[in-house]
mmCIF file of C-alpha atoms and ligand atoms in Angstrom:
data_model
loop_
_atom_site.group_PDB
_atom_site.id
_atom_site.type_symbol
_atom_site.label_atom_id
_atom_site.label_comp_id
_atom_site.label_asym_id
_atom_site.label_seq_id
_atom_site.Cartn_x
_atom_site.Cartn_y
_atom_site.Cartn_z
ATOM 1 C CA MET A 1 -9.430 -20.179 0.165
ATOM 2 C CA THR A 2 -7.060 -17.304 -0.127
ATOM 3 C CA ILE A 3 -6.285 -13.886 1.311
ATOM 4 C CA ALA A 4 -6.499 -11.455 -1.597
ATOM 5 C CA LEU A 5 -4.526 -8.214 -1.718
ATOM 6 C CA PHE A 6 -4.367 -5.446 -4.244
ATOM 7 C CA ASP A 7 -2.641 -2.201 -5.081
ATOM 8 C CA SER A 8 -2.255 -0.034 -8.165
ATOM 9 C CA GLY A 9 1.110 -1.677 -8.795
ATOM 10 C CA VAL A 10 4.056 -3.184 -6.975
ATOM 11 C CA GLY A 11 3.578 -1.156 -3.786
ATOM 12 C CA GLY A 12 1.350 -3.641 -1.997
ATOM 13 C CA LEU A 13 4.102 -6.242 -2.269
ATOM 14 C CA SER A 14 5.584 -4.431 0.744
ATOM 15 C CA VAL A 15 2.442 -5.461 2.634
ATOM 16 C CA LEU A 16 2.411 -8.959 1.155
ATOM 17 C CA THR A 17 5.873 -9.724 2.582
ATOM 18 C CA HIS A 18 4.696 -8.859 6.110
ATOM 19 C CA ILE A 19 1.508 -10.915 5.772
ATOM 20 C CA ARG A 20 3.565 -13.794 4.428
ATOM 21 C CA ALA A 21 5.953 -13.577 7.395
ATOM 22 C CA GLN A 22 3.130 -13.474 9.953
ATOM 23 C CA LEU A 23 0.820 -16.000 8.267
ATOM 24 C CA PRO A 24 3.080 -18.416 6.365
ATOM 25 C CA GLY A 25 0.366 -21.054 6.040
ATOM 26 C CA GLU A 26 -2.062 -18.805 4.168
ATOM 27 C CA ASN A 27 -2.464 -18.738 0.397
ATOM 28 C CA LEU A 28 -2.027 -15.198 -0.886
ATOM 29 C CA LEU A 29 -3.390 -13.805 -4.134
ATOM 30 C CA TYR A 30 -1.953 -10.429 -5.134
ATOM 31 C CA LEU A 31 -3.301 -8.210 -7.887
ATOM 32 C CA ALA A 32 -1.380 -5.215 -9.232
ATOM 33 C CA ASP A 33 -3.763 -2.976 -11.165
ATOM 34 C CA GLN A 34 -0.982 -1.678 -13.371
ATOM 35 C CA ALA A 35 -3.432 -0.892 -16.170
ATOM 36 C CA HIS A 36 -4.426 2.036 -13.952
ATOM 37 C CA VAL A 37 -1.232 2.957 -12.107
ATOM 38 C CA PRO A 38 -0.807 5.518 -10.585
ATOM 39 C CA TYR A 39 -3.980 5.734 -8.509
ATOM 40 C CA GLY A 40 -2.700 8.833 -6.681
ATOM 41 C CA PRO A 41 -4.006 11.518 -9.085
ATOM 42 C CA ARG A 42 -7.230 9.681 -10.040
ATOM 43 C CA SER A 43 -10.669 10.665 -8.760
ATOM 44 C CA HIS A 44 -12.416 8.913 -5.891
ATOM 45 C CA ALA A 45 -15.199 7.766 -8.238
ATOM 46 C CA GLU A 46 -12.760 6.144 -10.622
ATOM 47 C CA ILE A 47 -10.877 4.359 -7.851
ATOM 48 C CA ILE A 48 -14.117 3.124 -6.285
ATOM 49 C CA GLN A 49 -15.032 1.567 -9.619
ATOM 50 C CA PHE A 50 -11.670 -0.235 -9.838
ATOM 51 C CA CYS A 51 -11.919 -1.428 -6.231
ATOM 52 C CA GLU A 52 -15.394 -2.853 -6.783
ATOM 53 C CA GLY A 53 -14.307 -4.667 -9.935
ATOM 54 C CA ILE A 54 -11.268 -6.091 -8.161
ATOM 55 C CA THR A 55 -13.336 -7.207 -5.162
ATOM 56 C CA ARG A 56 -15.805 -9.053 -7.420
ATOM 57 C CA PHE A 57 -12.867 -10.679 -9.221
ATOM 58 C CA PHE A 58 -11.374 -11.773 -5.876
ATOM 59 C CA LEU A 59 -14.664 -13.229 -4.676
ATOM 60 C CA ALA A 60 -14.832 -15.304 -7.860
ATOM 61 C CA GLN A 61 -11.338 -16.604 -6.911
ATOM 62 C CA GLN A 62 -12.520 -17.820 -3.482
ATOM 63 C CA ALA A 63 -11.059 -14.934 -1.488
ATOM 64 C CA LYS A 64 -11.878 -15.190 2.214
ATOM 65 C CA ALA A 65 -10.636 -11.677 3.014
ATOM 66 C CA VAL A 66 -9.524 -8.655 1.015
ATOM 67 C CA VAL A 67 -6.562 -6.514 2.038
ATOM 68 C CA ILE A 68 -6.470 -3.114 0.348
ATOM 69 C CA ALA A 69 -2.681 -2.815 0.257
ATOM 70 C CA CYS A 70 -2.938 0.763 -0.942
ATOM 71 C CA ASN A 71 -3.465 3.952 1.044
ATOM 72 C CA ARG A 72 -5.051 5.759 -1.873
ATOM 73 C CA ALA A 73 -7.589 3.017 -2.565
ATOM 74 C CA SER A 74 -8.398 2.660 1.138
ATOM 75 C CA ALA A 75 -8.990 6.405 1.423
ATOM 76 C CA ALA A 76 -11.343 6.378 -1.550
ATOM 77 C CA ALA A 77 -13.162 3.092 -1.216
ATOM 78 C CA LEU A 78 -12.840 1.237 2.095
ATOM 79 C CA THR A 79 -16.055 2.566 3.661
ATOM 80 C CA LEU A 80 -18.043 1.960 0.515
ATOM 81 C CA LEU A 81 -16.682 -1.527 -0.065
ATOM 82 C CA ARG A 82 -17.661 -2.497 3.485
ATOM 83 C CA GLU A 83 -21.190 -1.267 2.773
ATOM 84 C CA ARG A 84 -21.478 -2.969 -0.604
ATOM 85 C CA PHE A 85 -19.919 -6.277 0.454
ATOM 86 C CA PRO A 86 -21.033 -6.654 4.087
ATOM 87 C CA ASP A 87 -20.003 -10.330 4.258
ATOM 88 C CA VAL A 88 -16.419 -9.754 3.154
ATOM 89 C CA PRO A 89 -13.772 -9.027 5.779
ATOM 90 C CA PHE A 90 -11.768 -6.039 4.478
ATOM 91 C CA VAL A 91 -8.510 -4.743 5.868
ATOM 92 C CA GLY A 92 -7.562 -1.237 4.791
ATOM 93 C CA MET A 93 -4.708 1.076 5.556
ATOM 94 C CA GLU A 94 -3.995 4.704 6.266
ATOM 95 C CA PRO A 95 -0.894 6.833 6.872
ATOM 96 C CA ALA A 96 0.495 6.061 10.336
ATOM 97 C CA VAL A 97 0.024 9.592 11.698
ATOM 98 C CA LYS A 98 -0.979 8.376 15.155
ATOM 99 C CA PRO A 99 2.206 6.398 15.962
ATOM 100 C CA ALA A 100 4.307 9.142 14.391
ATOM 101 C CA ALA A 101 2.716 11.800 16.625
ATOM 102 C CA GLN A 102 3.415 9.576 19.633
ATOM 103 C CA GLN A 103 7.032 8.886 18.686
ATOM 104 C CA THR A 104 8.350 12.260 17.512
ATOM 105 C CA LYS A 105 10.695 14.016 19.929
ATOM 106 C CA THR A 106 10.885 17.291 18.009
ATOM 107 C CA GLY A 107 7.090 17.476 17.600
ATOM 108 C CA LYS A 108 7.619 17.555 13.829
ATOM 109 C CA VAL A 109 6.446 14.811 11.533
ATOM 110 C CA GLY A 110 6.790 14.338 7.786
ATOM 111 C CA VAL A 111 4.199 12.501 5.702
ATOM 112 C CA LEU A 112 4.976 11.166 2.227
ATOM 113 C CA ALA A 113 1.805 10.077 0.428
ATOM 114 C CA THR A 114 0.106 10.514 -2.920
ATOM 115 C CA VAL A 115 -1.974 13.595 -3.643
ATOM 116 C CA GLY A 116 -5.285 11.715 -3.488
ATOM 117 C CA THR A 117 -4.508 10.343 -0.045
ATOM 118 C CA LEU A 118 -3.424 13.735 1.294
ATOM 119 C CA GLU A 119 -6.591 15.376 -0.054
ATOM 120 C CA SER A 120 -8.963 12.679 1.220
ATOM 121 C CA GLU A 121 -11.525 13.042 3.988
ATOM 122 C CA ARG A 122 -10.057 10.013 5.654
ATOM 123 C CA TYR A 123 -6.690 11.745 5.954
ATOM 124 C CA ALA A 124 -8.282 14.971 7.207
ATOM 125 C CA SER A 125 -10.032 12.991 9.907
ATOM 126 C CA LEU A 126 -6.754 11.277 10.898
ATOM 127 C CA MET A 127 -5.039 14.648 11.197
ATOM 128 C CA ALA A 128 -7.875 16.095 13.251
ATOM 129 C CA ARG A 129 -7.827 13.146 15.641
ATOM 130 C CA PHE A 130 -4.114 12.526 16.106
ATOM 131 C CA ALA A 131 -1.976 15.419 14.907
ATOM 132 C CA GLY A 132 -3.266 18.189 17.173
ATOM 133 C CA ASP A 133 -0.018 18.472 19.144
ATOM 134 C CA VAL A 134 2.491 18.126 16.321
ATOM 135 C CA THR A 135 3.467 20.018 13.184
ATOM 136 C CA VAL A 136 3.114 17.977 10.022
ATOM 137 C CA TRP A 137 4.986 18.522 6.740
ATOM 138 C CA GLU A 138 3.368 16.756 3.827
ATOM 139 C CA ASP A 139 4.651 16.035 0.353
ATOM 140 C CA PRO A 140 2.623 14.451 -2.497
ATOM 141 C CA CYS A 141 5.838 13.056 -4.058
ATOM 142 C CA VAL A 142 4.682 13.646 -7.637
ATOM 143 C CA GLY A 143 6.388 11.076 -9.892
ATOM 144 C CA LEU A 144 7.740 8.880 -7.095
ATOM 145 C CA VAL A 145 5.372 5.961 -7.679
ATOM 146 C CA GLU A 146 6.337 6.012 -11.374
ATOM 147 C CA LEU A 147 10.059 5.867 -10.511
ATOM 148 C CA ILE A 148 9.479 2.864 -8.235
ATOM 149 C CA GLU A 149 7.295 1.162 -10.857
ATOM 150 C CA ALA A 150 10.249 1.608 -13.224
ATOM 151 C CA GLY A 151 12.476 -0.209 -10.723
ATOM 152 C CA GLN A 152 14.481 2.912 -9.935
ATOM 153 C CA THR A 153 14.573 2.415 -6.183
ATOM 154 C CA ASP A 154 18.256 3.151 -5.771
ATOM 155 C CA THR A 155 19.445 5.285 -8.667
ATOM 156 C CA PRO A 156 20.938 8.791 -8.831
ATOM 157 C CA GLU A 157 17.508 10.051 -10.035
ATOM 158 C CA MET A 158 15.871 8.600 -6.938
ATOM 159 C CA GLU A 159 18.519 10.076 -4.667
ATOM 160 C CA GLN A 160 18.027 13.511 -6.245
ATOM 161 C CA PHE A 161 14.245 13.226 -5.973
ATOM 162 C CA LEU A 162 14.371 12.296 -2.311
ATOM 163 C CA ARG A 163 16.944 14.945 -1.367
ATOM 164 C CA ARG A 164 14.698 17.583 -2.928
ATOM 165 C CA THR A 165 11.579 16.214 -1.210
ATOM 166 C CA LEU A 166 13.108 15.798 2.226
ATOM 167 C CA ALA A 167 15.040 19.101 2.309
ATOM 168 C CA PRO A 168 12.233 21.301 3.712
ATOM 169 C CA MET A 169 11.253 18.645 6.228
ATOM 170 C CA LEU A 170 14.796 18.114 7.462
ATOM 171 C CA SER A 171 15.614 21.804 7.701
ATOM 172 C CA ASN A 172 12.472 22.289 9.797
ATOM 173 C CA GLY A 173 13.387 19.603 12.320
ATOM 174 C CA VAL A 174 11.233 16.672 11.231
ATOM 175 C CA ASP A 175 12.524 13.556 13.032
ATOM 176 C CA THR A 176 9.767 11.065 12.145
ATOM 177 C CA LEU A 177 8.636 10.174 8.651
ATOM 178 C CA VAL A 178 5.405 8.393 7.756
ATOM 179 C CA LEU A 179 5.411 6.268 4.604
ATOM 180 C CA GLY A 180 1.841 6.916 3.493
ATOM 181 C CA CYS A 181 2.008 4.934 0.280
ATOM 182 C CA THR A 182 2.813 1.238 0.056
ATOM 183 C CA HIS A 183 5.329 1.826 -2.721
ATOM 184 C CA TYR A 184 7.621 3.800 -0.436
ATOM 185 C CA PRO A 185 9.018 1.056 1.833
ATOM 186 C CA PHE A 186 10.997 -0.015 -1.231
ATOM 187 C CA ILE A 187 12.995 3.224 -1.076
ATOM 188 C CA ARG A 188 13.680 2.928 2.626
ATOM 189 C CA PRO A 189 17.425 2.224 2.079
ATOM 190 C CA SER A 190 17.727 5.438 0.030
ATOM 191 C CA LEU A 191 15.784 7.420 2.640
ATOM 192 C CA THR A 192 17.974 6.097 5.429
ATOM 193 C CA ARG A 193 21.131 6.936 3.533
ATOM 194 C CA ILE A 194 19.991 10.533 3.007
ATOM 195 C CA ALA A 195 18.639 11.020 6.537
ATOM 196 C CA PRO A 196 19.994 8.313 8.858
ATOM 197 C CA HIS A 197 18.539 9.903 11.997
ATOM 198 C CA LEU A 198 14.914 9.786 10.780
ATOM 199 C CA THR A 199 12.498 7.388 12.442
ATOM 200 C CA ILE A 200 10.635 5.864 9.500
ATOM 201 C CA ILE A 201 7.157 4.467 10.034
ATOM 202 C CA ASP A 202 5.808 1.835 7.668
ATOM 203 C CA PRO A 203 2.308 0.633 8.588
ATOM 204 C CA ALA A 204 2.703 -2.738 6.830
ATOM 205 C CA PRO A 205 3.560 -4.784 9.965
ATOM 206 C CA ALA A 206 0.449 -3.372 11.688
ATOM 207 C CA VAL A 207 -1.660 -4.193 8.617
ATOM 208 C CA ALA A 208 -0.392 -7.775 8.738
ATOM 209 C CA GLN A 209 -1.308 -8.000 12.436
ATOM 210 C CA GLN A 210 -4.727 -6.589 11.698
ATOM 211 C CA THR A 211 -5.197 -9.157 8.909
ATOM 212 C CA HIS A 212 -4.358 -11.893 11.404
ATOM 213 C CA ARG A 213 -6.861 -10.483 13.936
ATOM 214 C CA VAL A 214 -9.639 -10.091 11.381
ATOM 215 C CA LEU A 215 -9.238 -13.666 10.141
ATOM 216 C CA GLN A 216 -9.089 -14.988 13.680
ATOM 217 C CA GLN A 217 -12.266 -13.161 14.673
ATOM 218 C CA ALA A 218 -14.079 -14.494 11.613
ATOM 219 C CA ASN A 219 -12.736 -17.981 12.305
ATOM 220 C CA LEU A 220 -11.093 -18.029 8.895
ATOM 221 C CA LEU A 221 -7.435 -18.678 9.750
ATOM 222 C CA SER A 222 -5.857 -21.544 7.852
ATOM 223 C CA PRO A 223 -4.938 -24.497 10.048
ATOM 224 C CA SER A 224 -1.597 -24.774 8.193
ATOM 225 C CA THR A 225 1.411 -23.049 9.689
ATOM 226 C CA ASN A 226 3.497 -23.082 6.522
ATOM 227 C CA GLY A 227 3.452 -23.858 2.832
ATOM 228 C CA GLY A 228 0.964 -21.191 1.731
ATOM 229 C CA GLN A 229 1.027 -20.475 -2.003
ATOM 230 C CA ILE A 230 1.663 -17.015 -3.437
ATOM 231 C CA THR A 231 0.003 -16.040 -6.716
ATOM 232 C CA LEU A 232 0.809 -12.733 -8.395
ATOM 233 C CA LEU A 233 -1.358 -11.175 -11.075
ATOM 234 C CA THR A 234 -1.189 -7.901 -12.939
ATOM 235 C CA THR A 235 -3.615 -6.071 -15.203
ATOM 236 C CA GLY A 236 -0.560 -4.797 -17.090
ATOM 237 C CA PRO A 237 2.229 -6.677 -18.880
ATOM 238 C CA ALA A 238 3.400 -9.735 -16.911
ATOM 239 C CA THR A 239 7.104 -9.849 -17.770
ATOM 240 C CA PRO A 240 8.155 -6.454 -16.372
ATOM 241 C CA PHE A 241 6.030 -7.060 -13.301
ATOM 242 C CA ALA A 242 7.725 -10.425 -12.722
ATOM 243 C CA GLN A 243 11.140 -8.754 -13.057
ATOM 244 C CA LEU A 244 10.173 -6.060 -10.592
ATOM 245 C CA ALA A 245 8.730 -8.572 -8.107
ATOM 246 C CA ARG A 246 12.050 -10.419 -8.273
ATOM 247 C CA GLN A 247 14.015 -7.208 -7.719
ATOM 248 C CA LEU A 248 11.845 -5.964 -4.864
ATOM 249 C CA ILE A 249 10.866 -9.080 -2.892
ATOM 250 C CA GLY A 250 12.903 -11.897 -4.431
ATOM 251 C CA TYR A 251 9.817 -13.532 -5.972
ATOM 252 C CA GLU A 252 10.867 -16.234 -8.428
ATOM 253 C CA GLY A 253 7.504 -17.608 -9.579
ATOM 254 C CA GLU A 254 5.331 -16.927 -12.587
ATOM 255 C CA VAL A 255 3.087 -13.888 -12.901
ATOM 256 C CA GLY A 256 -0.389 -14.174 -14.375
ATOM 257 C CA THR A 257 -2.595 -11.530 -15.905
ATOM 258 C CA ALA A 258 -6.139 -10.328 -15.399
ATOM 259 C CA VAL A 259 -7.906 -8.200 -17.986
ATOM 260 C CA TRP A 260 -10.339 -5.319 -17.577
ATOM 261 C CA GLN A 261 -13.406 -5.522 -19.802
ATOM 262 C CA GLY A 262 -15.118 -2.238 -19.066
ATOM 263 C CA SER A 263 -15.621 -2.236 -15.310
ATOM 264 C CA ILE A 264 -15.393 -6.024 -15.082
ATOM 265 C CA LEU A 265 -12.119 -7.743 -14.342
ATOM 266 C CA ARG A 266 -11.587 -11.240 -15.704
HETATM 267 N N1 LIG B 301 0.591 2.316 -3.428
HETATM 268 C C1 LIG B 301 -0.496 3.218 -3.379
HETATM 269 C C2 LIG B 301 -0.760 3.774 -2.002
HETATM 270 O O1 LIG B 301 -0.434 3.174 -1.017
HETATM 271 C C3 LIG B 301 -0.568 4.356 -4.344
HETATM 272 C C4 LIG B 301 0.245 4.346 -5.552
HETATM 273 C C5 LIG B 301 -0.399 5.081 -6.706
HETATM 274 O O2 LIG B 301 -0.526 6.300 -6.693
HETATM 275 O O3 LIG B 301 -0.762 4.369 -7.622
HETATM 276 O O4 LIG B 301 -1.344 4.835 -1.882
#
């Protein structure tokens, strides 16, 4: 049995590392849907179709829980997946607006997320519930996921991109920044270099804790405390993904592929 995670690309690997650290005895199966990256600008309907196909694929691989290691996919599909697969424990994620609103001292919070996440009902509901007392600056970071997928986490292009994106936030007194896309923790060093005083909030540790809780409640935790296997798959080309996984999380193993046949993933 395995915990299965997915994202549009390499982003969810930032979640995988936290789950690995908290649950080292669990087998982890990660799928990067790079055939469809980026998810950000795609419609809800399209993303729901991908998420359903991926969930069915995971169930055929003996998944005991599914972690949607993607804010965009969670915003589009989490509620529906829970309805359609009532026996599957799902863990989703959303931009960490609540902790940011609690931690900011200036009352000004920045949110970096993809356009689909920022325009989702789920995000609107988060804002309505938790951001009443703070001012929020959002940026859809158009092109940022693509730069990270190209391995450009620490290049002059990335630095320029981030300086441009952060400028309005910083000049308006934002002191707390929410990483609302799982790709963005990989540019944390660049963000910190540009704005060392920012408090940066990555929800991945909380997602790992939630995964632990969900498995515990369902009595599905592995009895092993170490030695879990990690399997990485992509729906895109394996070699560049393997190189990127090495660069980003030091993964040295093989990468397999899964192939979309219409809406079915095999
Ligand atoms: N990593 C995904 C997220 O957390 C989105 C990346 C994409 O747009 O494909 O939202």
